[in-house]
């Protein structure tokens, strides 16, 4: 349909970028990016007449996005002919629009296009050796200043290399080191830097990404003392399995915030002062900030308490009740002591969801006058419930 529309409107039209890369790798990619030589916005409008999605136009950039009912998005970009000035005595060279569009992109493997017009349908456009780099498993930039122009590409290089199991090609590696040394990451806003770091950490192979961030000295930018220690990386290796284990017991398994647990591991060697400085850079949300801080600050006390042989269930409940599930999972993955693990699991399986069902109103009905006594009564009811002496609401009232 897209190719046909291109023919009707007299535009050359291509599918480009991530879709082409993944298509050639035999992977699925639902994000469709089209480049139109000509008026991309008029093209997107005509296309949307046919497919009836939700069209958003960005006049200034000559781009448009169509949101399809099945949540997929389709981006249309206008490609323009541009003149490129070559150094020294070389003349200005006019390049075709699709060349100019592809040349602006991040890596050779992302800078290929497939033509969609009928007469050239399926023709692969690969000006920069993308196919060769796909075969050789290389992440390679198209020009020296790529990372200076867009420092977020540093994170993209790391992400693609771990996601696809590709190498960052040597010269590209040097460009990354130089861009970081020249302070290019400082030019990103705090929010953008945070977003890129967290997205990179969470991409598929967590410990590989963290090691890579360490190797490129990006962790040092968060805090000079922050590094991927051997011990932390080992813990991260078991984390996925631990999280899956806890997910099987959770009623809302998708709500576990993996990134918080990863950060707890990553930041666990820092002293209190360094921890606070790192958190200030990494976390904007106050709730998440204190979750990480309190989990790490209480770690030693928690382990000490949980190493006791004869901890009763109410003491256990009181000890852990203040912590989120992410903290519990972190403690479980961090500590190798069998009692600690046993108690943490017992708490999640048997105690975590226990709460008192009766309220102040019930107490008033029972003839108790409102006051501090309410708290004491409800606390005692809770204790009996946690100890397994009472279960149902009626038993709470009787008690
Ligand atoms: N791109 C770029 N520089 C960036 C971001 C994107 O050159 N900083 C280009 C790349 O050609 C990329 C395309 O824009 O293929 C689309 O970007 P995006 O959707 O973010 O990336 P994908 O390559 O599709 O990767 P992902 O699978 O992570 O979505």
Coordinates of C-alpha atoms and ligand atoms in Angstrom, one line a residue:
X1 CA 0.0 0.0 0.0
X2 CA 2.8 2.4 1.0
X3 CA 4.7 1.7 -2.3
X4 CA 1.5 2.0 -4.4
X5 CA 0.7 5.4 -2.8
X6 CA 4.3 6.5 -3.5
X7 CA 3.8 5.5 -7.2
X8 CA 0.4 7.4 -7.3
X9 CA 1.9 10.5 -5.7
X10 CA 5.1 10.3 -7.7
X11 CA 7.3 9.9 -4.6
X12 CA 10.1 7.5 -4.0
X13 CA 9.4 5.8 -0.7
X14 CA 11.5 3.6 1.5
X15 CA 11.3 1.7 4.8
X16 CA 14.4 2.5 6.8
X17 CA 16.3 2.1 10.1
X18 CA 15.5 -0.4 12.8
X19 CA 12.9 -2.3 10.8
X20 CA 15.4 -3.0 8.0
X21 CA 18.1 -4.1 10.5
X22 CA 15.8 -6.5 12.3
X23 CA 14.3 -7.7 9.0
X24 CA 17.7 -8.7 7.8
X25 CA 18.5 -10.3 11.1
X26 CA 15.2 -12.3 10.9
X27 CA 13.8 -10.5 13.9
X28 CA 10.4 -8.8 14.3
X29 CA 10.1 -5.0 14.6
X30 CA 6.8 -3.3 15.0
X31 CA 8.1 0.2 14.6
X32 CA 7.8 1.2 11.0
X33 CA 9.9 4.2 9.8
X34 CA 9.3 5.5 6.2
X35 CA 11.3 8.0 4.3
X36 CA 9.6 9.9 1.4
X37 CA 11.5 11.8 -1.2
X38 CA 9.1 14.7 -1.6
X39 CA 6.4 16.0 0.7
X40 CA 6.4 13.6 3.6
X41 CA 3.5 15.3 5.4
X42 CA 1.2 15.2 2.3
X43 CA 2.2 11.6 1.9
X44 CA 1.3 10.8 5.6
X45 CA -2.0 12.5 5.2
X46 CA -2.9 10.5 2.1
X47 CA -1.7 7.3 3.8
X48 CA -3.8 8.0 6.8
X49 CA -6.9 8.4 4.6
X50 CA -6.3 4.8 3.6
X51 CA -5.4 3.2 7.0
X52 CA -7.5 5.5 9.3
X53 CA -5.1 5.8 12.2
X54 CA -4.4 8.8 14.4
X55 CA -2.2 11.3 12.6
X56 CA 0.1 13.8 14.3
X57 CA 2.0 16.2 12.1
X58 CA 5.3 18.0 13.0
X59 CA 5.3 20.7 10.4
X60 CA 8.6 22.2 11.4
X61 CA 10.5 18.9 11.0
X62 CA 8.6 17.7 8.0
X63 CA 7.6 14.5 9.9
X64 CA 4.4 12.8 10.8
X65 CA 3.4 9.9 13.0
X66 CA 0.4 7.6 12.5
X67 CA -0.8 5.7 15.5
X68 CA -2.5 2.5 14.4
X69 CA -5.4 1.0 16.3
X70 CA -3.2 -2.0 17.3
X71 CA -0.8 0.5 19.1
X72 CA 1.9 0.2 16.4
X73 CA 3.3 3.5 15.2
X74 CA 4.3 4.5 11.8
X75 CA 6.7 7.4 11.2
X76 CA 7.0 9.3 8.0
X77 CA 10.0 11.5 7.4
X78 CA 10.6 13.9 4.5
X79 CA 14.0 13.5 2.8
X80 CA 15.5 16.5 1.2
X81 CA 18.4 16.9 -1.3
X82 CA 21.3 18.5 0.4
X83 CA 24.7 19.8 -0.5
X84 CA 27.7 18.5 1.3
X85 CA 30.8 20.5 1.5
X86 CA 34.0 18.5 1.2
X87 CA 37.2 19.9 2.7
X88 CA 39.9 21.5 0.7
X89 CA 39.4 21.9 -3.0
X90 CA 36.7 19.4 -3.6
X91 CA 33.5 20.8 -5.1
X92 CA 30.2 20.8 -3.4
X93 CA 28.4 17.5 -4.0
X94 CA 24.7 17.2 -4.3
X95 CA 23.5 13.9 -2.8
X96 CA 20.2 12.1 -3.3
X97 CA 17.6 12.7 -0.6
X98 CA 17.7 9.1 0.7
X99 CA 21.5 9.3 0.9
X100 CA 21.3 12.4 3.0
X101 CA 18.7 10.9 5.2
X102 CA 20.6 7.7 5.8
X103 CA 23.9 9.6 6.3
X104 CA 22.5 11.4 9.3
X105 CA 21.8 8.2 11.2
X106 CA 23.7 6.6 14.0
X107 CA 25.2 3.3 12.9
X108 CA 25.8 1.5 9.6
X109 CA 23.4 -1.3 10.6
X110 CA 20.7 1.3 11.2
X111 CA 21.4 3.3 8.0
X112 CA 19.9 1.0 5.4
X113 CA 16.7 1.3 3.4
X114 CA 14.4 -0.9 1.3
X115 CA 12.6 0.8 -1.5
X116 CA 8.8 0.2 -1.7
X117 CA 7.8 1.6 -5.1
X118 CA 6.6 -1.1 -7.4
X119 CA 9.3 -0.9 -10.1
X120 CA 12.1 -1.2 -7.5
X121 CA 10.2 -3.0 -4.7
X122 CA 12.5 -4.7 -2.2
X123 CA 15.7 -3.1 -3.5
X124 CA 18.1 -2.7 -0.6
X125 CA 19.9 0.5 -0.3
X126 CA 23.2 0.2 1.7
X127 CA 25.6 3.1 1.0
X128 CA 27.7 2.6 4.1
X129 CA 28.4 -1.1 4.4
X130 CA 25.6 -2.0 6.8
X131 CA 25.2 -5.5 5.4
X132 CA 28.9 -6.2 5.9
X133 CA 28.7 -4.9 9.5
X134 CA 25.6 -7.1 10.1
X135 CA 27.6 -10.1 8.9
X136 CA 30.7 -9.1 10.9
X137 CA 28.6 -8.2 13.9
X138 CA 29.9 -4.7 14.1
X139 CA 28.5 -1.5 15.5
X140 CA 30.1 1.3 13.5
X141 CA 29.3 5.0 13.2
X142 CA 29.1 6.7 9.8
X143 CA 31.2 9.7 10.6
X144 CA 33.7 10.9 13.3
X145 CA 31.5 13.4 15.0
X146 CA 28.5 11.2 15.4
X147 CA 28.7 11.0 19.2
X148 CA 29.5 14.7 19.5
X149 CA 26.4 15.6 17.5
X150 CA 24.3 13.2 19.5
X151 CA 25.8 11.9 22.7
X152 CA 22.8 9.6 23.4
X153 CA 24.3 7.5 20.7
X154 CA 26.9 6.4 23.2
X155 CA 24.2 4.6 25.1
X156 CA 22.6 3.3 21.9
X157 CA 26.0 1.8 20.9
X158 CA 26.2 -0.1 24.2
X159 CA 22.6 -1.2 24.0
X160 CA 22.8 -2.5 20.5
X161 CA 26.1 -4.3 21.2
X162 CA 24.7 -6.2 24.1
X163 CA 21.3 -6.7 22.6
X164 CA 22.6 -8.1 19.3
X165 CA 25.8 -9.6 20.7
X166 CA 27.8 -7.3 18.4
X167 CA 31.2 -5.7 18.9
X168 CA 31.6 -2.0 19.0
X169 CA 34.1 -1.6 16.2
X170 CA 37.6 -0.2 17.3
X171 CA 37.5 3.2 15.7
X172 CA 33.9 3.7 16.9
X173 CA 35.1 2.7 20.4
X174 CA 37.8 5.4 20.2
X175 CA 35.2 8.0 19.2
X176 CA 33.1 7.1 22.2
X177 CA 36.1 7.4 24.6
X178 CA 37.0 10.7 23.0
X179 CA 33.4 12.1 23.2
X180 CA 33.2 11.1 26.9
X181 CA 36.6 12.5 27.7
X182 CA 35.6 15.8 26.0
X183 CA 32.6 16.0 28.3
X184 CA 29.9 15.4 25.7
X185 CA 27.7 13.6 28.3
X186 CA 27.7 16.7 30.5
X187 CA 25.8 18.4 27.7
X188 CA 22.8 16.1 28.2
X189 CA 20.2 17.3 30.7
X190 CA 20.2 15.5 34.0
X191 CA 16.9 13.9 33.1
X192 CA 18.1 12.7 29.7
X193 CA 21.3 11.3 31.2
X194 CA 19.3 9.5 33.8
X195 CA 16.8 8.1 31.3
X196 CA 19.6 6.8 29.0
X197 CA 21.5 5.2 31.8
X198 CA 18.5 3.5 33.2
X199 CA 17.3 2.3 29.8
X200 CA 20.7 1.0 29.1
X201 CA 21.0 -0.9 32.4
X202 CA 17.6 -2.5 31.8
X203 CA 18.2 -3.7 28.3
X204 CA 18.3 -7.5 28.1
X205 CA 21.6 -8.4 29.6
X206 CA 21.9 -6.3 32.7
X207 CA 25.4 -7.2 33.9
X208 CA 26.9 -6.9 30.4
X209 CA 25.4 -3.4 30.1
X210 CA 26.7 -2.4 33.5
X211 CA 30.2 -3.7 32.7
X212 CA 30.1 -1.8 29.4
X213 CA 29.0 1.4 31.1
X214 CA 31.9 0.9 33.5
X215 CA 34.4 0.2 30.7
X216 CA 33.5 3.5 29.0
X217 CA 33.7 5.3 32.3
X218 CA 30.1 6.3 32.3
X219 CA 29.6 5.0 35.8
X220 CA 32.3 7.5 37.0
X221 CA 30.1 10.3 35.7
X222 CA 27.3 9.2 38.1
X223 CA 29.9 9.1 40.9
X224 CA 33.7 8.8 40.9
X225 CA 33.5 5.9 43.3
X226 CA 30.9 4.0 41.4
X227 CA 32.1 0.9 39.6
X228 CA 30.9 -2.6 38.6
X229 CA 32.7 -4.6 41.3
X230 CA 33.2 -8.3 40.7
X231 CA 30.8 -9.1 43.7
X232 CA 28.0 -6.9 42.4
X233 CA 28.2 -8.3 38.9
X234 CA 28.0 -11.8 40.3
X235 CA 24.9 -10.9 42.3
X236 CA 23.4 -9.4 39.1
X237 CA 23.9 -12.7 37.4
X238 CA 21.5 -14.5 39.8
X239 CA 19.0 -11.6 39.9
X240 CA 16.9 -12.5 36.9
X241 CA 16.3 -16.0 38.3
X242 CA 15.5 -14.6 41.8
X243 CA 13.0 -12.1 40.3
X244 CA 11.3 -14.9 38.3
X245 CA 11.1 -17.0 41.4
X246 CA 9.3 -14.2 43.3
X247 CA 7.1 -13.4 40.3
X248 CA 5.6 -16.9 40.5
X249 CA 4.3 -16.1 44.0
X250 CA 3.1 -12.6 43.2
X251 CA -0.5 -11.6 42.3
X252 CA 0.8 -8.7 40.3
X253 CA 4.2 -9.9 39.0
X254 CA 4.6 -7.2 36.4
X255 CA 4.6 -4.5 39.0
X256 CA 8.0 -5.5 40.4
X257 CA 10.3 -2.6 39.6
X258 CA 13.4 -4.4 38.4
X259 CA 15.4 -1.2 37.9
X260 CA 15.2 -0.4 41.7
X261 CA 16.6 -3.8 42.6
X262 CA 19.4 -3.5 40.0
X263 CA 20.3 0.0 41.4
X264 CA 20.4 -1.4 44.9
X265 CA 23.0 -3.9 43.8
X266 CA 25.0 -1.4 41.8
X267 CA 25.1 1.1 44.6
X268 CA 25.6 -1.3 47.5
X269 CA 29.3 -0.7 48.0
X270 CA 29.0 3.1 48.5
X271 CA 29.2 4.8 51.9
X272 CA 26.2 6.9 53.0
X273 CA 27.5 10.1 51.6
X274 CA 28.4 8.7 48.2
X275 CA 25.2 6.8 48.0
X276 CA 23.2 10.0 48.5
X277 CA 25.2 11.8 45.8
X278 CA 24.7 9.0 43.4
X279 CA 21.0 8.8 44.1
X280 CA 20.7 12.5 43.4
X281 CA 22.0 11.9 39.9
X282 CA 20.1 8.7 39.2
X283 CA 16.6 9.0 40.8
X284 CA 14.1 11.8 40.4
X285 CA 11.2 10.1 42.1
X286 CA 11.2 10.7 45.9
X287 CA 9.5 7.4 46.8
X288 CA 12.0 5.4 44.8
X289 CA 14.9 7.4 46.2
X290 CA 14.0 6.5 49.8
X291 CA 13.2 2.9 48.9
X292 CA 16.8 2.4 47.7
X293 CA 18.4 4.5 50.4
X294 CA 16.5 2.8 53.3
X295 CA 17.0 -0.7 51.9
X296 CA 20.8 -0.2 51.7
X297 CA 21.1 1.6 55.0
X298 CA 19.2 -1.1 56.9
X299 CA 20.8 -4.0 55.2
X300 CA 23.3 -5.0 58.0
X301 CA 20.6 -4.8 60.8
X302 CA 18.1 -6.8 58.7
X303 CA 20.7 -9.6 58.1
X304 CA 21.7 -9.6 61.7
X305 CA 18.1 -10.0 62.9
X306 CA 17.3 -12.6 60.2
X307 CA 20.2 -14.8 61.2
X308 CA 18.5 -15.6 64.5
X309 CA 17.2 -19.1 64.7
X310 CA 14.1 -18.5 66.8
X311 CA 12.5 -15.4 65.3
X312 CA 8.7 -15.4 65.8
X313 CA 6.4 -14.5 62.9
X314 CA 5.3 -11.3 64.4
X315 CA 8.8 -10.0 64.9
X316 CA 9.6 -11.0 61.4
X317 CA 6.5 -9.2 60.2
X318 CA 7.4 -6.0 62.0
X319 CA 10.9 -6.1 60.8
X320 CA 10.0 -6.5 57.1
X321 CA 6.7 -4.8 56.9
X322 CA 8.2 -1.4 56.3
X323 CA 10.0 -2.6 53.1
X324 CA 8.8 -2.9 49.6
X325 CA 8.8 -6.2 47.7
X326 CA 11.8 -4.8 45.7
X327 CA 13.8 -4.5 48.9
X328 CA 12.9 -8.0 50.0
X329 CA 14.0 -9.4 46.6
X330 CA 17.2 -7.4 46.9
X331 CA 18.0 -8.8 50.3
X332 CA 17.2 -12.3 49.2
X333 CA 19.5 -12.1 46.2
X334 CA 22.2 -10.3 48.1
X335 CA 22.5 -12.4 51.2
X336 CA 23.7 -16.0 51.0
X337 CA 22.8 -17.0 54.6
X338 CA 20.1 -19.8 54.5
X339 CA 18.1 -18.5 57.5
X340 CA 17.9 -15.0 56.0
X341 CA 16.7 -16.4 52.7
X342 CA 14.2 -18.7 54.5
X343 CA 12.7 -15.9 56.6
X344 CA 12.4 -13.5 53.6
X345 CA 10.6 -16.1 51.5
X346 CA 8.3 -17.1 54.5
X347 CA 7.4 -13.4 54.9
X348 CA 6.5 -13.0 51.2
X349 CA 4.6 -16.2 51.0
X350 CA 2.7 -16.2 54.4
X351 CA 2.8 -12.8 56.1
X352 CA 3.1 -10.0 53.6
X353 CA -0.5 -9.8 52.7
X354 CA -1.9 -10.1 56.2
X355 CA -3.9 -7.1 57.4
X356 CA -6.5 -6.3 60.0
X357 CA -10.0 -6.3 58.5
X358 CA -11.9 -4.6 61.3
X359 CA -11.8 -0.8 61.7
X360 CA -12.5 1.9 64.2
X361 CA -16.2 1.7 63.4
X362 CA -16.3 -1.9 64.5
X363 CA -14.6 -0.9 67.8
X364 CA -17.2 1.8 68.4
X365 CA -20.0 -0.7 67.8
X366 CA -18.3 -2.9 70.4
X367 CA -18.6 0.0 72.9
X368 CA -15.0 1.1 72.9
X369 CA -14.4 4.8 73.2
X370 CA -12.2 6.3 70.4
X371 CA -8.7 7.2 71.6
X372 CA -5.1 5.8 71.7
X373 CA -6.6 2.5 72.8
X374 CA -7.8 1.9 69.2
X375 CA -4.2 1.6 67.9
X376 CA -3.3 -0.7 70.7
X377 CA -6.3 -3.0 70.0
X378 CA -5.8 -3.1 66.3
X379 CA -2.1 -3.8 66.8
X380 CA -2.9 -6.7 69.1
X381 CA -5.4 -8.1 66.6
X382 CA -2.7 -7.8 63.9
X383 CA -0.3 -9.7 66.1
X384 CA -2.7 -12.5 66.7
X385 CA -3.4 -12.7 63.0
X386 CA 0.3 -12.8 62.0
X387 CA 0.9 -15.5 64.6
X388 CA -1.9 -17.5 63.0
X389 CA -4.1 -17.6 66.1
X390 CA -7.1 -15.9 64.3
X391 CA -8.0 -15.7 60.6
X392 CA -11.4 -14.3 59.8
X393 CA -13.1 -11.0 60.5
X394 CA -15.6 -12.5 62.9
X395 CA -12.7 -13.9 64.9
X396 CA -11.1 -10.5 65.0
X397 CA -14.3 -9.0 66.5
X398 CA -14.5 -11.8 69.0
X399 CA -10.9 -11.4 70.0
Ligands
LIG1 N1 18.5 7.2 15.1 C1 19.7 7.8 15.0 N2 20.2 8.5 16.2 C2 19.5 8.4 17.3 C3 18.3 7.7 17.4 C4 17.8 7.1 16.3 O1 20.3 7.9 14.0 N3 20.0 9.0 18.4 C5 18.0 6.5 13.8 C6 18.5 5.1 13.6 O2 18.6 5.0 12.2 C7 17.4 4.2 14.1 C8 16.1 5.1 13.7 O3 16.6 6.4 13.9 O4 17.3 3.0 13.4 C9 14.9 4.8 14.6 O5 15.2 5.1 16.0 P1 14.7 4.2 17.2 O6 13.3 3.8 16.9 O7 15.0 4.9 18.4 O8 15.6 2.9 17.1 P2 15.6 1.5 16.5 O9 16.8 1.4 15.6 O10 14.3 1.2 15.8 O11 15.9 0.6 17.7 P3 14.9 0.0 18.8 O12 14.8 -1.4 18.3 O13 15.6 0.2 20.1 O14 13.6 0.8 18.7

